Coordinates of C-alpha atoms in Angstrom, one line a residue:
Chain A
M1 CA -17.1 26.6 -24.3
T2 CA -18.8 24.9 -27.3
Q3 CA -15.9 23.8 -28.9
K4 CA -14.1 22.8 -25.6
T5 CA -17.1 20.3 -25.1
L6 CA -16.9 19.1 -28.6
I7 CA -13.7 17.5 -27.8
I8 CA -14.8 15.4 -24.9
P9 CA -16.7 12.9 -26.5
I10 CA -14.3 12.7 -29.7
A11 CA -11.6 12.1 -27.1
W12 CA -13.4 9.7 -24.7
R13 CA -14.7 7.4 -27.9
S14 CA -11.2 7.5 -29.5
L15 CA -10.0 5.7 -26.4
W16 CA -12.2 2.6 -27.1
R17 CA -11.3 2.5 -30.7
N18 CA -8.9 -0.2 -29.7
S19 CA -10.3 -1.3 -26.5
R20 CA -7.9 -4.2 -26.0
R21 CA -5.0 -1.7 -26.1
T22 CA -6.5 0.9 -24.0
L23 CA -7.3 -1.8 -21.4
I24 CA -3.9 -2.8 -21.3
T25 CA -2.4 0.7 -20.8
F26 CA -5.1 1.2 -18.2
A27 CA -3.9 -1.9 -16.5
A28 CA -0.2 -0.9 -16.6
I29 CA -0.9 2.4 -15.2
A30 CA -3.0 1.0 -12.5
V31 CA -0.5 -1.7 -11.4
G32 CA 2.3 1.2 -11.5
V33 CA 0.3 3.5 -9.2
W34 CA -0.9 0.4 -7.0
S35 CA 3.0 -0.5 -6.5
M36 CA 4.1 3.0 -5.8
I37 CA 1.3 3.5 -3.2
T38 CA 1.6 0.3 -1.5
L39 CA 5.3 0.5 -1.7
A40 CA 5.1 3.7 0.3
A41 CA 2.6 2.7 2.5
F42 CA 4.7 -0.6 3.6
M43 CA 7.8 1.2 3.7
D44 CA 6.1 3.9 5.7
A45 CA 5.0 1.1 8.1
W46 CA 8.5 -0.4 8.0
V47 CA 10.2 2.9 9.0
G48 CA 7.4 3.5 11.6
S49 CA 8.1 0.0 13.0
V50 CA 11.9 0.8 13.2
V51 CA 11.4 4.3 14.7
H52 CA 8.8 2.9 17.1
E53 CA 11.0 0.2 18.3
A54 CA 14.2 2.6 18.5
T55 CA 12.2 5.2 20.8
N56 CA 10.0 2.6 22.6
N57 CA 13.1 0.4 23.6
L58 CA 14.1 3.1 26.2
T59 CA 15.6 5.8 23.8
G60 CA 12.4 7.9 23.9
H61 CA 12.2 10.9 21.4
G62 CA 15.3 12.4 23.0
Q63 CA 17.8 12.0 26.1
I64 CA 20.0 14.2 28.1
H65 CA 23.3 13.0 29.1
Q66 CA 26.8 14.1 30.7
Q67 CA 29.2 15.3 27.8
G68 CA 31.0 12.0 27.0
Y69 CA 28.5 9.5 28.0
L70 CA 27.6 8.4 24.6
D71 CA 30.9 7.9 23.6
D72 CA 31.9 5.7 27.0
P73 CA 28.8 4.8 28.8
S74 CA 30.4 4.3 32.1
V75 CA 29.7 5.2 35.6
E76 CA 31.7 8.3 35.7
Y77 CA 29.9 10.2 33.0
R78 CA 27.0 11.0 35.4
F79 CA 25.1 14.3 36.2
S80 CA 23.2 15.6 39.3
L81 CA 20.7 18.3 38.9
P82 CA 18.6 19.8 41.7
P83 CA 15.1 18.2 41.3
A84 CA 13.5 21.4 41.2
S85 CA 15.4 22.5 38.1
L86 CA 14.8 19.4 36.2
D87 CA 11.1 19.3 37.0
E88 CA 10.9 23.0 35.6
A89 CA 12.7 22.3 32.6
M90 CA 10.8 19.1 31.7
E91 CA 7.3 20.9 32.5
S92 CA 6.7 21.5 28.8
P93 CA 3.5 21.2 27.1
Q94 CA 5.3 19.4 24.3
I95 CA 6.7 16.6 26.9
K96 CA 4.6 13.8 27.3
A97 CA 6.7 11.5 29.7
W98 CA 10.1 11.8 31.0
N99 CA 12.1 9.7 33.7
R100 CA 15.5 9.6 35.1
R101 CA 17.8 6.5 34.8
V102 CA 21.0 5.2 35.9
R103 CA 22.4 3.2 33.1
V104 CA 25.8 1.5 33.2
P105 CA 27.2 -2.0 31.9
G106 CA 27.5 -4.7 34.1
I107 CA 27.5 -8.4 34.6
V108 CA 24.6 -10.5 35.8
R109 CA 25.3 -14.2 37.1
S110 CA 23.3 -16.7 38.0
E111 CA 24.2 -20.1 39.9
R112 CA 24.9 -21.6 36.6
E113 CA 25.7 -19.0 33.7
S114 CA 26.7 -15.2 33.6
A115 CA 26.0 -12.6 30.6
P116 CA 27.0 -9.0 30.0
I117 CA 24.1 -6.7 30.5
T118 CA 23.4 -3.1 30.8
L119 CA 22.2 -2.4 34.3
I120 CA 19.1 0.2 34.5
G121 CA 18.0 1.8 37.7
L122 CA 14.7 3.5 37.2
D123 CA 11.4 4.6 38.7
P124 CA 9.0 2.1 36.4
A125 CA 6.0 4.0 37.2
R126 CA 7.6 7.0 35.2
E127 CA 7.9 4.8 32.2
V128 CA 4.4 4.8 31.1
D129 CA 4.2 6.5 27.8
L130 CA 8.2 6.3 27.6
S131 CA 9.2 3.0 26.9
F132 CA 8.0 -0.6 26.6
Y133 CA 9.2 -0.9 30.4
G134 CA 6.0 1.1 31.3
N135 CA 3.9 -1.8 30.3
E136 CA 2.8 -4.5 32.4
L137 CA 5.5 -7.4 33.0
S138 CA 5.0 -10.6 31.3
S139 CA 5.2 -12.2 34.8
G140 CA 5.9 -11.2 38.2
R141 CA 5.9 -7.8 39.4
Q142 CA 8.2 -4.5 39.5
P143 CA 10.7 -4.3 42.5
K144 CA 9.2 -2.4 45.7
E145 CA 10.3 1.2 45.9
G146 CA 13.5 2.1 47.6
H147 CA 16.7 0.2 48.2
T148 CA 15.2 -3.3 47.6
A149 CA 17.1 -5.9 46.6
E150 CA 15.1 -7.2 43.6
I151 CA 15.6 -7.3 39.8
V152 CA 13.5 -7.7 36.6
L153 CA 15.0 -9.6 33.7
G154 CA 14.1 -10.2 30.2
R155 CA 12.3 -13.6 29.7
R156 CA 15.2 -14.9 27.4
L157 CA 17.9 -13.7 29.6
A158 CA 16.3 -15.7 32.4
E159 CA 16.3 -18.7 30.1
R160 CA 19.9 -18.2 29.2
L161 CA 20.7 -17.9 33.0
H162 CA 18.8 -20.8 33.9
T163 CA 17.0 -18.8 36.4
R164 CA 13.4 -17.8 37.2
I165 CA 11.5 -15.8 39.5
G166 CA 12.2 -16.2 43.2
K167 CA 15.7 -17.2 42.6
R168 CA 18.9 -15.0 43.1
V169 CA 21.4 -13.7 40.7
V170 CA 24.3 -11.4 41.3
I171 CA 25.0 -7.9 39.6
L172 CA 28.6 -7.0 39.2
S173 CA 29.4 -3.4 37.8
Q174 CA 31.8 -0.7 38.6
N175 CA 31.2 2.0 41.3
S176 CA 31.9 5.7 41.4
S177 CA 35.4 4.8 42.8
G178 CA 36.4 2.5 40.2
E179 CA 36.0 -0.3 42.4
I180 CA 33.8 -3.5 41.7
A181 CA 30.2 -3.0 42.8
E182 CA 28.4 -6.3 43.7
S183 CA 24.9 -7.1 44.9
G184 CA 22.7 -10.3 45.2
L185 CA 19.4 -9.6 43.8
R186 CA 15.8 -11.7 43.8
V187 CA 14.2 -12.2 40.4
V188 CA 10.8 -10.7 41.0
G189 CA 9.6 -10.2 37.6
L190 CA 10.4 -11.0 33.8
F191 CA 9.7 -8.7 30.8
D192 CA 9.1 -9.5 26.9
A193 CA 10.6 -7.1 24.5
S194 CA 9.9 -7.3 20.5
L195 CA 13.5 -7.3 20.1
E196 CA 15.7 -10.2 21.1
E197 CA 18.9 -7.9 22.1
I198 CA 16.6 -6.0 24.5
E199 CA 15.5 -9.1 26.4
L200 CA 18.9 -10.4 26.6
G201 CA 20.8 -7.3 27.2
F202 CA 18.9 -5.2 29.7
V203 CA 18.2 -5.6 33.3
F204 CA 16.0 -3.4 35.7
I205 CA 16.3 -2.2 39.4
T206 CA 15.2 0.6 41.4
L207 CA 16.8 3.9 40.9
Q208 CA 17.6 4.4 44.5
K209 CA 19.1 0.7 44.5
A210 CA 21.1 1.5 41.7
Q211 CA 22.4 4.8 43.1
S212 CA 23.5 3.1 46.1
L213 CA 25.1 0.2 44.3
L214 CA 27.2 2.4 42.4
D215 CA 27.8 5.1 45.1
I216 CA 26.6 7.9 43.2
K217 CA 24.1 9.5 45.6
D218 CA 21.4 11.2 43.6
A219 CA 23.5 11.3 40.2
V220 CA 21.9 9.6 37.1
H221 CA 23.2 9.1 33.6
E222 CA 20.3 9.9 31.4
V223 CA 17.1 11.5 31.3
A224 CA 14.8 10.1 28.5
F225 CA 11.6 12.1 27.4
T226 CA 8.8 11.5 24.7
L227 CA 6.9 14.2 23.2
Y228 CA 3.1 14.3 21.9
N229 CA 4.4 15.3 18.7
P230 CA 7.3 13.7 17.5
E231 CA 8.1 16.1 14.8
E232 CA 8.6 19.0 17.3
V233 CA 11.8 16.8 18.6
Q234 CA 14.3 19.1 17.2
S235 CA 12.8 22.4 18.7
E236 CA 12.4 20.5 22.0
V237 CA 15.9 19.6 22.1
D238 CA 17.3 23.0 20.9
R239 CA 15.1 24.3 24.0
L240 CA 16.5 21.8 26.5
K241 CA 20.1 22.6 25.2
Q242 CA 19.8 26.3 26.2
V243 CA 18.5 25.0 29.6
F244 CA 21.2 22.3 30.0
S245 CA 24.0 24.1 27.9
D246 CA 26.9 21.8 29.9
L247 CA 24.9 18.7 29.1
D248 CA 24.4 16.8 26.0
V249 CA 20.8 17.0 24.8
S250 CA 20.1 14.4 21.7
T251 CA 17.3 13.5 19.5
W252 CA 16.5 10.0 18.8
S253 CA 18.0 10.2 15.4
D254 CA 21.3 11.1 17.0
L255 CA 20.9 8.3 19.4
Q256 CA 19.6 5.6 16.8
P257 CA 21.5 6.5 13.5
L258 CA 20.3 3.1 12.1
A259 CA 16.7 4.0 12.5
Q260 CA 17.4 7.6 10.9
T261 CA 19.4 5.8 8.1
M262 CA 16.3 3.6 7.4
Q263 CA 13.9 6.5 7.3
E264 CA 16.2 8.0 4.9
M265 CA 17.0 5.2 2.8
S266 CA 12.9 4.5 2.6
A267 CA 12.2 7.8 1.5
A268 CA 14.9 7.8 -1.1
M269 CA 13.8 4.2 -2.0
I270 CA 10.2 5.5 -2.4
G271 CA 11.3 8.3 -4.5
V272 CA 13.7 6.0 -6.8
W273 CA 10.6 3.5 -7.1
T274 CA 8.3 6.0 -8.2
V275 CA 10.6 7.5 -10.6
I276 CA 11.2 4.2 -12.2
M277 CA 7.8 3.1 -12.1
F278 CA 6.6 6.4 -13.9
I279 CA 9.2 6.1 -16.5
I280 CA 8.0 2.6 -17.4
I281 CA 4.3 4.1 -17.4
A282 CA 5.2 7.1 -19.3
F283 CA 7.0 4.9 -22.3
G284 CA 3.7 3.0 -22.4
M285 CA 1.6 5.9 -22.2
V286 CA 3.5 8.1 -25.2
N287 CA 3.7 4.6 -27.1
T288 CA -0.2 4.1 -27.2
L289 CA -0.6 7.6 -27.8
L290 CA 1.8 7.8 -30.7
M291 CA 0.2 4.7 -32.1
A292 CA -3.2 6.1 -31.9
V293 CA -1.8 9.4 -33.6
Y294 CA -0.1 7.7 -36.3
E295 CA -3.2 5.4 -37.1
R296 CA -5.4 8.7 -37.1
T297 CA -3.1 10.8 -39.0
R298 CA -5.8 11.5 -41.7
E299 CA -8.5 12.0 -39.4
F300 CA -6.3 14.8 -37.8
G301 CA -5.7 16.3 -41.2
L302 CA -9.3 16.0 -41.8
L303 CA -10.4 17.9 -38.5
Q304 CA -8.1 20.7 -39.5
A305 CA -9.4 20.6 -43.1
L306 CA -13.1 21.0 -41.4
G307 CA -11.6 24.1 -39.7
M308 CA -10.4 22.7 -36.1
K309 CA -7.6 25.0 -35.0
P310 CA -4.3 23.2 -34.2
R311 CA -4.7 24.2 -30.4
L312 CA -8.0 22.4 -30.1
I313 CA -6.4 19.1 -31.8
L314 CA -3.7 19.3 -29.2
S315 CA -6.2 19.5 -26.4
Q316 CA -8.1 16.9 -27.6
V317 CA -5.1 14.5 -27.8
L318 CA -4.3 15.6 -24.0
L319 CA -7.7 15.0 -23.0
E320 CA -7.3 11.3 -24.3
A321 CA -4.3 11.2 -22.2
A322 CA -5.9 12.6 -19.3
F323 CA -8.9 10.3 -19.6
M324 CA -6.1 7.3 -20.0
V325 CA -4.0 8.1 -17.3
G326 CA -6.7 9.3 -15.0
I327 CA -8.7 6.1 -15.2
G328 CA -5.6 3.9 -14.7
V329 CA -4.7 6.0 -11.8
V330 CA -8.2 6.0 -10.0
V331 CA -8.1 2.2 -10.5
G332 CA -4.7 1.8 -9.2
M333 CA -5.8 4.1 -6.1
V334 CA -8.6 1.9 -5.4
I335 CA -6.8 -1.3 -5.8
S336 CA -3.8 0.2 -3.3
I337 CA -6.5 1.7 -0.8
L338 CA -8.1 -2.1 -0.8
S339 CA -4.4 -3.7 -0.4
I340 CA -3.5 -1.3 2.4
Y341 CA -6.9 -1.7 4.1
A342 CA -6.5 -5.4 3.9
F343 CA -3.4 -5.1 6.3
T344 CA -4.3 -2.1 8.6
N345 CA -4.6 -4.8 11.6
G346 CA -1.2 -5.8 11.0
L347 CA 1.1 -7.6 8.7
D348 CA 3.0 -10.4 10.4
L349 CA 6.2 -10.9 8.9
G350 CA 6.4 -14.4 10.2
P351 CA 9.6 -16.3 9.0
L352 CA 11.1 -12.7 7.9
A353 CA 10.6 -11.5 11.5
A354 CA 14.3 -12.5 12.4
G355 CA 15.5 -10.5 9.4
A356 CA 13.6 -7.5 10.3
D357 CA 14.8 -7.8 13.7
L358 CA 18.3 -7.0 12.4
F359 CA 17.2 -3.9 10.9
G360 CA 15.5 -2.9 14.2
S361 CA 11.7 -3.7 13.0
G362 CA 9.2 -5.0 15.0
R363 CA 7.4 -8.4 14.0
V364 CA 4.2 -6.8 12.6
L365 CA 3.9 -4.1 10.2
Y366 CA 1.2 -1.6 10.4
P367 CA 0.6 0.1 7.0
K368 CA -1.5 3.2 7.5
L369 CA -4.1 4.8 4.6
D370 CA -2.2 8.0 4.1
L371 CA -4.5 10.2 1.9
I372 CA -1.9 12.9 1.4
I373 CA 0.8 10.2 0.0
I374 CA -2.0 8.5 -2.0
F375 CA -3.2 12.0 -3.4
A376 CA 0.5 13.2 -4.1
I377 CA 1.5 10.3 -6.0
S378 CA -1.7 9.8 -8.1
S379 CA -1.4 13.7 -8.8
F380 CA 2.0 13.3 -10.0
V381 CA 1.5 10.3 -12.2
W382 CA -1.6 12.0 -13.8
I383 CA 0.1 15.3 -14.3
M384 CA 3.4 13.9 -15.5
G385 CA 1.3 11.4 -17.6
I386 CA -0.4 14.4 -19.3
L387 CA 2.8 16.2 -19.6
S388 CA 4.5 13.3 -21.3
C389 CA 1.9 13.0 -24.1
L390 CA 2.7 16.5 -25.1
W391 CA 4.9 15.1 -27.8
P392 CA 2.3 12.9 -29.5
A393 CA -0.5 15.7 -29.3
W394 CA 2.1 18.1 -30.7
R395 CA 2.6 15.8 -33.7
A396 CA -1.0 15.2 -34.1
A397 CA -1.4 19.2 -34.0
R398 CA 1.1 20.1 -36.7
R399 CA -0.1 17.6 -39.4
V400 CA -0.6 19.4 -42.5
P401 CA -3.8 18.8 -43.9
V402 CA -3.0 18.2 -47.4
T403 CA -0.6 15.7 -46.7
T404 CA -2.6 13.6 -44.3
I405 CA -6.4 13.8 -45.9
N406 CA -5.3 12.3 -49.1
Q407 CA -3.4 9.4 -47.6
S408 CA -5.4 6.2 -47.7
Y409 CA -6.2 4.3 -44.7
Chain B
M1 CA -22.4 38.5 -59.8
T2 CA -20.4 37.9 -56.7
T3 CA -17.1 36.4 -57.1
I4 CA -16.2 33.6 -54.7
V5 CA -13.1 32.5 -55.8
H6 CA -10.5 34.3 -57.7
C7 CA -7.1 32.9 -58.8
N8 CA -4.3 35.2 -60.3
A9 CA -1.6 33.3 -61.7
A10 CA -1.5 30.6 -59.0
T11 CA 1.5 28.4 -59.0
K12 CA 2.4 25.2 -56.9
T13 CA 5.5 23.8 -57.6
Y14 CA 6.9 20.5 -55.5
G15 CA 10.2 19.3 -54.9
Q16 CA 13.4 21.4 -55.7
D17 CA 16.1 22.0 -58.5
E18 CA 16.1 19.3 -61.1
V19 CA 13.3 17.3 -59.6
E20 CA 10.7 20.1 -59.6
V21 CA 7.1 19.2 -60.5
H22 CA 4.9 21.9 -61.5
A23 CA 1.7 20.6 -60.2
V24 CA -0.3 24.0 -61.1
Q25 CA 1.0 26.7 -63.5
A26 CA 0.1 30.2 -63.4
V27 CA -3.5 29.3 -63.4
T28 CA -6.0 32.4 -63.4
V29 CA -9.7 31.5 -63.0
E30 CA -12.7 33.3 -61.5
V31 CA -16.0 31.6 -59.9
T32 CA -18.8 33.5 -59.1
K33 CA -21.7 32.5 -56.8
G34 CA -23.9 29.8 -57.6
E35 CA -21.9 28.3 -60.5
F36 CA -21.6 24.6 -60.7
V37 CA -17.9 24.1 -61.9
S38 CA -16.3 20.7 -62.8
L39 CA -12.6 20.5 -62.9
S40 CA -11.4 17.5 -65.1
G41 CA -8.4 16.2 -67.0
P42 CA -6.0 13.4 -66.8
S43 CA -4.4 11.9 -63.6
G44 CA -1.6 14.3 -62.5
S45 CA -3.2 17.3 -64.6
G46 CA -3.5 19.4 -61.2
K47 CA -7.1 19.5 -60.4
T48 CA -6.7 18.3 -57.0
T49 CA -4.0 20.4 -56.3
L50 CA -5.9 23.5 -57.3
L51 CA -8.9 22.3 -55.4
N52 CA -6.5 22.3 -52.2
L53 CA -4.9 25.6 -52.9
I54 CA -8.5 27.4 -53.1
G55 CA -9.5 25.3 -50.0
G56 CA -6.4 26.7 -48.0
L57 CA -5.2 23.0 -47.4
D58 CA -2.1 23.7 -49.4
R59 CA -0.2 27.2 -50.1
P60 CA 0.7 28.2 -53.5
T61 CA 4.3 28.6 -54.5
S62 CA 3.3 32.0 -56.1
G63 CA 0.2 33.8 -57.5
E64 CA -2.6 35.1 -55.6
I65 CA -5.8 33.2 -54.4
T66 CA -8.8 35.0 -52.9
V67 CA -11.9 33.1 -51.3
D68 CA -14.9 35.3 -50.7
G69 CA -12.5 38.1 -50.3
S70 CA -10.0 36.8 -48.3
R71 CA -6.5 36.3 -49.7
V72 CA -5.9 32.6 -48.8
D73 CA -2.1 32.5 -49.7
Q74 CA -1.4 35.0 -47.0
M75 CA -3.2 33.6 -44.3
K76 CA -1.6 32.1 -41.2
K77 CA -2.8 28.4 -40.1
A78 CA -5.3 29.6 -37.6
D79 CA -7.0 32.0 -40.0
L80 CA -7.1 29.4 -42.6
A81 CA -8.6 27.3 -40.2
E82 CA -11.6 29.9 -39.4
L83 CA -11.7 30.4 -43.1
R84 CA -12.1 26.8 -43.8
L85 CA -14.8 26.5 -41.2
H86 CA -17.0 29.5 -41.9
K87 CA -16.8 29.5 -45.8
I88 CA -15.7 26.4 -47.2
G89 CA -17.2 22.9 -47.4
F90 CA -15.3 19.8 -48.3
V91 CA -16.5 16.5 -49.8
F92 CA -13.9 14.1 -50.1
Q93 CA -13.4 11.0 -52.4
A94 CA -13.3 8.5 -49.2
Y95 CA -15.9 10.5 -47.4
N96 CA -13.5 11.4 -44.6
L97 CA -16.3 11.2 -41.8
I98 CA -15.0 11.4 -38.1
P99 CA -15.1 7.5 -37.1
V100 CA -16.1 8.0 -33.5
L101 CA -19.1 10.3 -34.1
S102 CA -22.5 9.4 -35.3
A103 CA -24.0 10.7 -38.5
L104 CA -26.0 13.3 -37.0
E105 CA -22.7 14.1 -34.8
N106 CA -20.8 14.4 -37.9
I107 CA -23.1 16.9 -39.4
E108 CA -23.3 18.9 -36.1
F109 CA -19.4 19.0 -35.7
I110 CA -18.9 21.8 -38.1
M111 CA -21.7 24.1 -36.4
Q112 CA -20.3 22.9 -32.9
L113 CA -17.0 24.5 -34.0
Q114 CA -18.4 27.6 -35.1
G115 CA -20.0 28.0 -31.6
I116 CA -23.9 27.4 -32.5
S117 CA -26.1 26.4 -29.8
P118 CA -27.1 22.7 -29.1
D119 CA -30.7 23.4 -29.9
I120 CA -30.2 25.1 -33.2
R121 CA -27.7 23.0 -34.5
R122 CA -29.5 19.7 -33.8
K123 CA -32.5 21.2 -35.4
Q124 CA -30.4 22.2 -38.4
A125 CA -28.6 18.7 -38.8
L126 CA -31.7 16.8 -38.4
S127 CA -33.3 19.0 -41.3
I128 CA -30.3 18.4 -43.5
L129 CA -29.9 15.0 -42.7
N130 CA -33.5 14.4 -43.8
E131 CA -32.8 16.7 -47.1
V132 CA -30.1 14.1 -48.2
G133 CA -32.4 11.0 -47.6
L134 CA -31.0 9.8 -44.3
E135 CA -33.9 10.3 -41.9
G136 CA -33.7 7.6 -39.3
L137 CA -29.9 7.0 -39.8
G138 CA -28.7 9.7 -37.5
D139 CA -27.4 7.8 -34.8
R140 CA -25.3 5.3 -36.8
R141 CA -21.5 5.6 -36.9
P142 CA -19.7 6.0 -40.3
A143 CA -18.8 2.2 -40.1
E144 CA -22.4 1.2 -40.1
L145 CA -23.3 3.3 -43.2
S146 CA -22.8 2.5 -46.9
G147 CA -20.4 4.3 -49.1
G148 CA -23.3 6.2 -50.5
Q149 CA -24.9 6.9 -47.4
Q150 CA -21.5 8.2 -46.0
Q151 CA -21.2 10.4 -48.9
R152 CA -24.5 12.0 -48.4
V153 CA -23.7 12.5 -44.9
A154 CA -20.3 14.2 -45.9
V155 CA -22.4 16.5 -48.4
A156 CA -24.4 17.2 -45.5
R157 CA -21.6 18.1 -43.4
A158 CA -20.2 20.4 -46.0
I159 CA -23.5 22.3 -46.8
V160 CA -25.1 22.4 -43.1
S161 CA -23.2 25.7 -42.2
E162 CA -24.1 27.1 -45.7
P163 CA -20.6 28.0 -46.7
A164 CA -19.5 30.3 -49.7
I165 CA -18.2 27.4 -51.6
I166 CA -18.3 23.5 -51.6
L167 CA -15.2 21.9 -52.9
A168 CA -15.4 18.2 -53.9
D169 CA -12.7 16.1 -54.8
E170 CA -14.0 13.0 -57.0
P171 CA -17.1 12.4 -54.8
T172 CA -18.5 9.7 -56.8
A173 CA -15.3 7.8 -57.3
N174 CA -15.9 5.1 -54.7
L175 CA -19.8 4.9 -55.4
D176 CA -21.7 2.3 -57.5
S177 CA -23.3 4.2 -60.6
A178 CA -26.9 4.2 -59.0
T179 CA -25.6 5.9 -55.8
A180 CA -23.3 8.2 -57.8
E181 CA -26.5 9.2 -59.7
E182 CA -28.4 10.1 -56.6
L183 CA -25.6 11.9 -55.0
L184 CA -25.2 14.3 -58.4
N185 CA -28.8 14.6 -58.5
L186 CA -28.7 15.7 -54.7
M187 CA -26.0 18.1 -55.6
E188 CA -27.5 19.5 -58.4
S189 CA -30.6 20.3 -56.6
L190 CA -28.6 21.9 -53.9
N191 CA -27.0 24.0 -56.5
R192 CA -30.0 25.2 -58.0
N193 CA -32.4 25.4 -55.1
K194 CA -29.9 27.0 -52.4
Q195 CA -27.5 28.7 -54.8
I196 CA -24.5 26.9 -53.4
T197 CA -21.3 27.2 -55.4
F198 CA -19.7 23.9 -56.2
I199 CA -16.5 23.1 -57.8
V200 CA -15.8 19.6 -58.2
A201 CA -12.8 17.8 -59.3
T202 CA -13.7 14.8 -61.2
H203 CA -12.9 12.1 -63.9
D204 CA -16.5 11.2 -63.9
Q205 CA -18.1 11.9 -67.4
R206 CA -21.7 12.0 -65.8
V207 CA -20.6 14.7 -63.2
I208 CA -18.8 16.6 -66.1
D209 CA -22.2 16.4 -68.1
L210 CA -24.1 17.6 -65.1
T211 CA -22.2 20.9 -64.3
R212 CA -22.7 23.9 -66.3
R213 CA -19.0 25.3 -66.6
R214 CA -16.2 22.7 -67.2
I215 CA -12.9 23.5 -66.8
R216 CA -10.4 20.9 -68.3
M217 CA -6.9 20.9 -66.9
V218 CA -3.6 19.5 -68.7
D219 CA -0.1 19.6 -67.2
G220 CA -0.9 22.2 -64.7
R221 CA -2.7 24.5 -66.8
I222 CA -6.3 25.3 -67.9
D223 CA -6.5 23.8 -71.1
T224 CA -10.5 24.8 -71.9
D225 CA -13.0 26.6 -69.6
V226 CA -16.7 26.1 -71.4
T227 CA -19.6 27.6 -69.7
E228 CA -22.9 26.1 -70.9
A229 CA -25.7 28.7 -71.9
D230 CA -28.9 28.3 -69.5

């Protein structure tokens, strides 16, 4: 114990022999750790945003469709389930919200313009906790229940159609017989969405109105659901696949492969960046310690001459590395936490938002302080940093006293 | 008398084949407890090499070297470190103090390696510091001490754990004459009063004159070995 405590002051004070070099190394390690942790937090926020946008924009955490619907989302790939059996299947403690929807392609036409859209028939009250459509509309109201001839448009679609609340539009789609289904509907509400394509591409009517328009009785095209814990999605989907063996049950990542790819790409980028930064840090540390060992060749010989065992010299150099990397890591952690904390209320991408939109991200990113990630990255750098200094430490420990002690400074 | 050092045909050869240098050639010598021995001779005569062989800092090419009953030439690296820690004190020409430790910590260093408790080693180190005339300078780092003061710290470090022998290599070479005189008086008094065995490799005639046994080396061999009668 006494021998081990002996090396602590020597290691600590040795760090400050060349304080400028030590401070530069601290700074390099701190900046490296800061960049790793901060990048991880912002990439995580980015992916979180992409996933949130993907799931919140009507996808949910999972969906049930008729086989073939995802390849050809037309009226014919509908399904009809006895309400009791669907209720029973969806009564899971994991499922937070679910809703049945009619969802078919169509065209909306105003007095002046027309646009391709996806026509959705649903019960808006059941969209709470399921999609953005469960939130309040930006103006107007939801269509009244039943077979009401009322419709909600995206604000930007309304602008494109040169229409507004109170005006009428015509919806065209194909019914179950392959005939053109057409209906005149009054605009009663407008919604805002974070993604432009949603505002331009979706219109909402009641479920009953959609079913009667398409002549599909009580059939629907999809059942979407969200979970309390999104991590459980695969097990929940597996369960539903057993219940609805003849239907297609998908996870959000099956339905939104771009979001899934972004998530995987982000994890890979964080990994690659961590490795690159670590290699840079490791070179800096090894260089610093090699210089320190080289400058103190005679001293290490002296320590051995005085009776210090090589193992203890190795420990001393590694302890110096532990101090050096440790301080750099702690400083990096503190700066990272402050950097992330500064943006916990959101980082508005501003002019970059349009570009972010292309990748499915929202306009505002919310980086989180993930202590596990912070601890994992810091520990990785600390442990690997010490290990990378084994070589200089080994060089110091194998110095033969007589060849070093008689060298002049 | 107890034998502290015994060299039997100790030989050290550097290099290989045609460029071999015989630094020490079949030296046989014995040093007993309490002796004050000088090793002198021209540069390259092998005195420092012999000192390094006795101190286990270097290994002989052939022959036997025994220090306080232990065969130095057969020991492993870690065992040699242990032997040096407990039985040998070193004083070097260039002082060789640990620059990041204070004078007192330098003196305590050996005792700390030996595992002596903090209270005892601090007390002992302070006592030795006073003994070598450095009272009140214990907190200074080596860079804040003069050459003579540093060498006194080195001597204090060498004697503090009461080793079987102290090996000093040109201890006065970097000192002015007054400081060298003081250091020699210190070593002489430690030898007389504490019966500490010294082997000093030196060119300095004052050191040679002070010692009671004078070994002169030439070309790696012992040329003369004279002991002064008390």
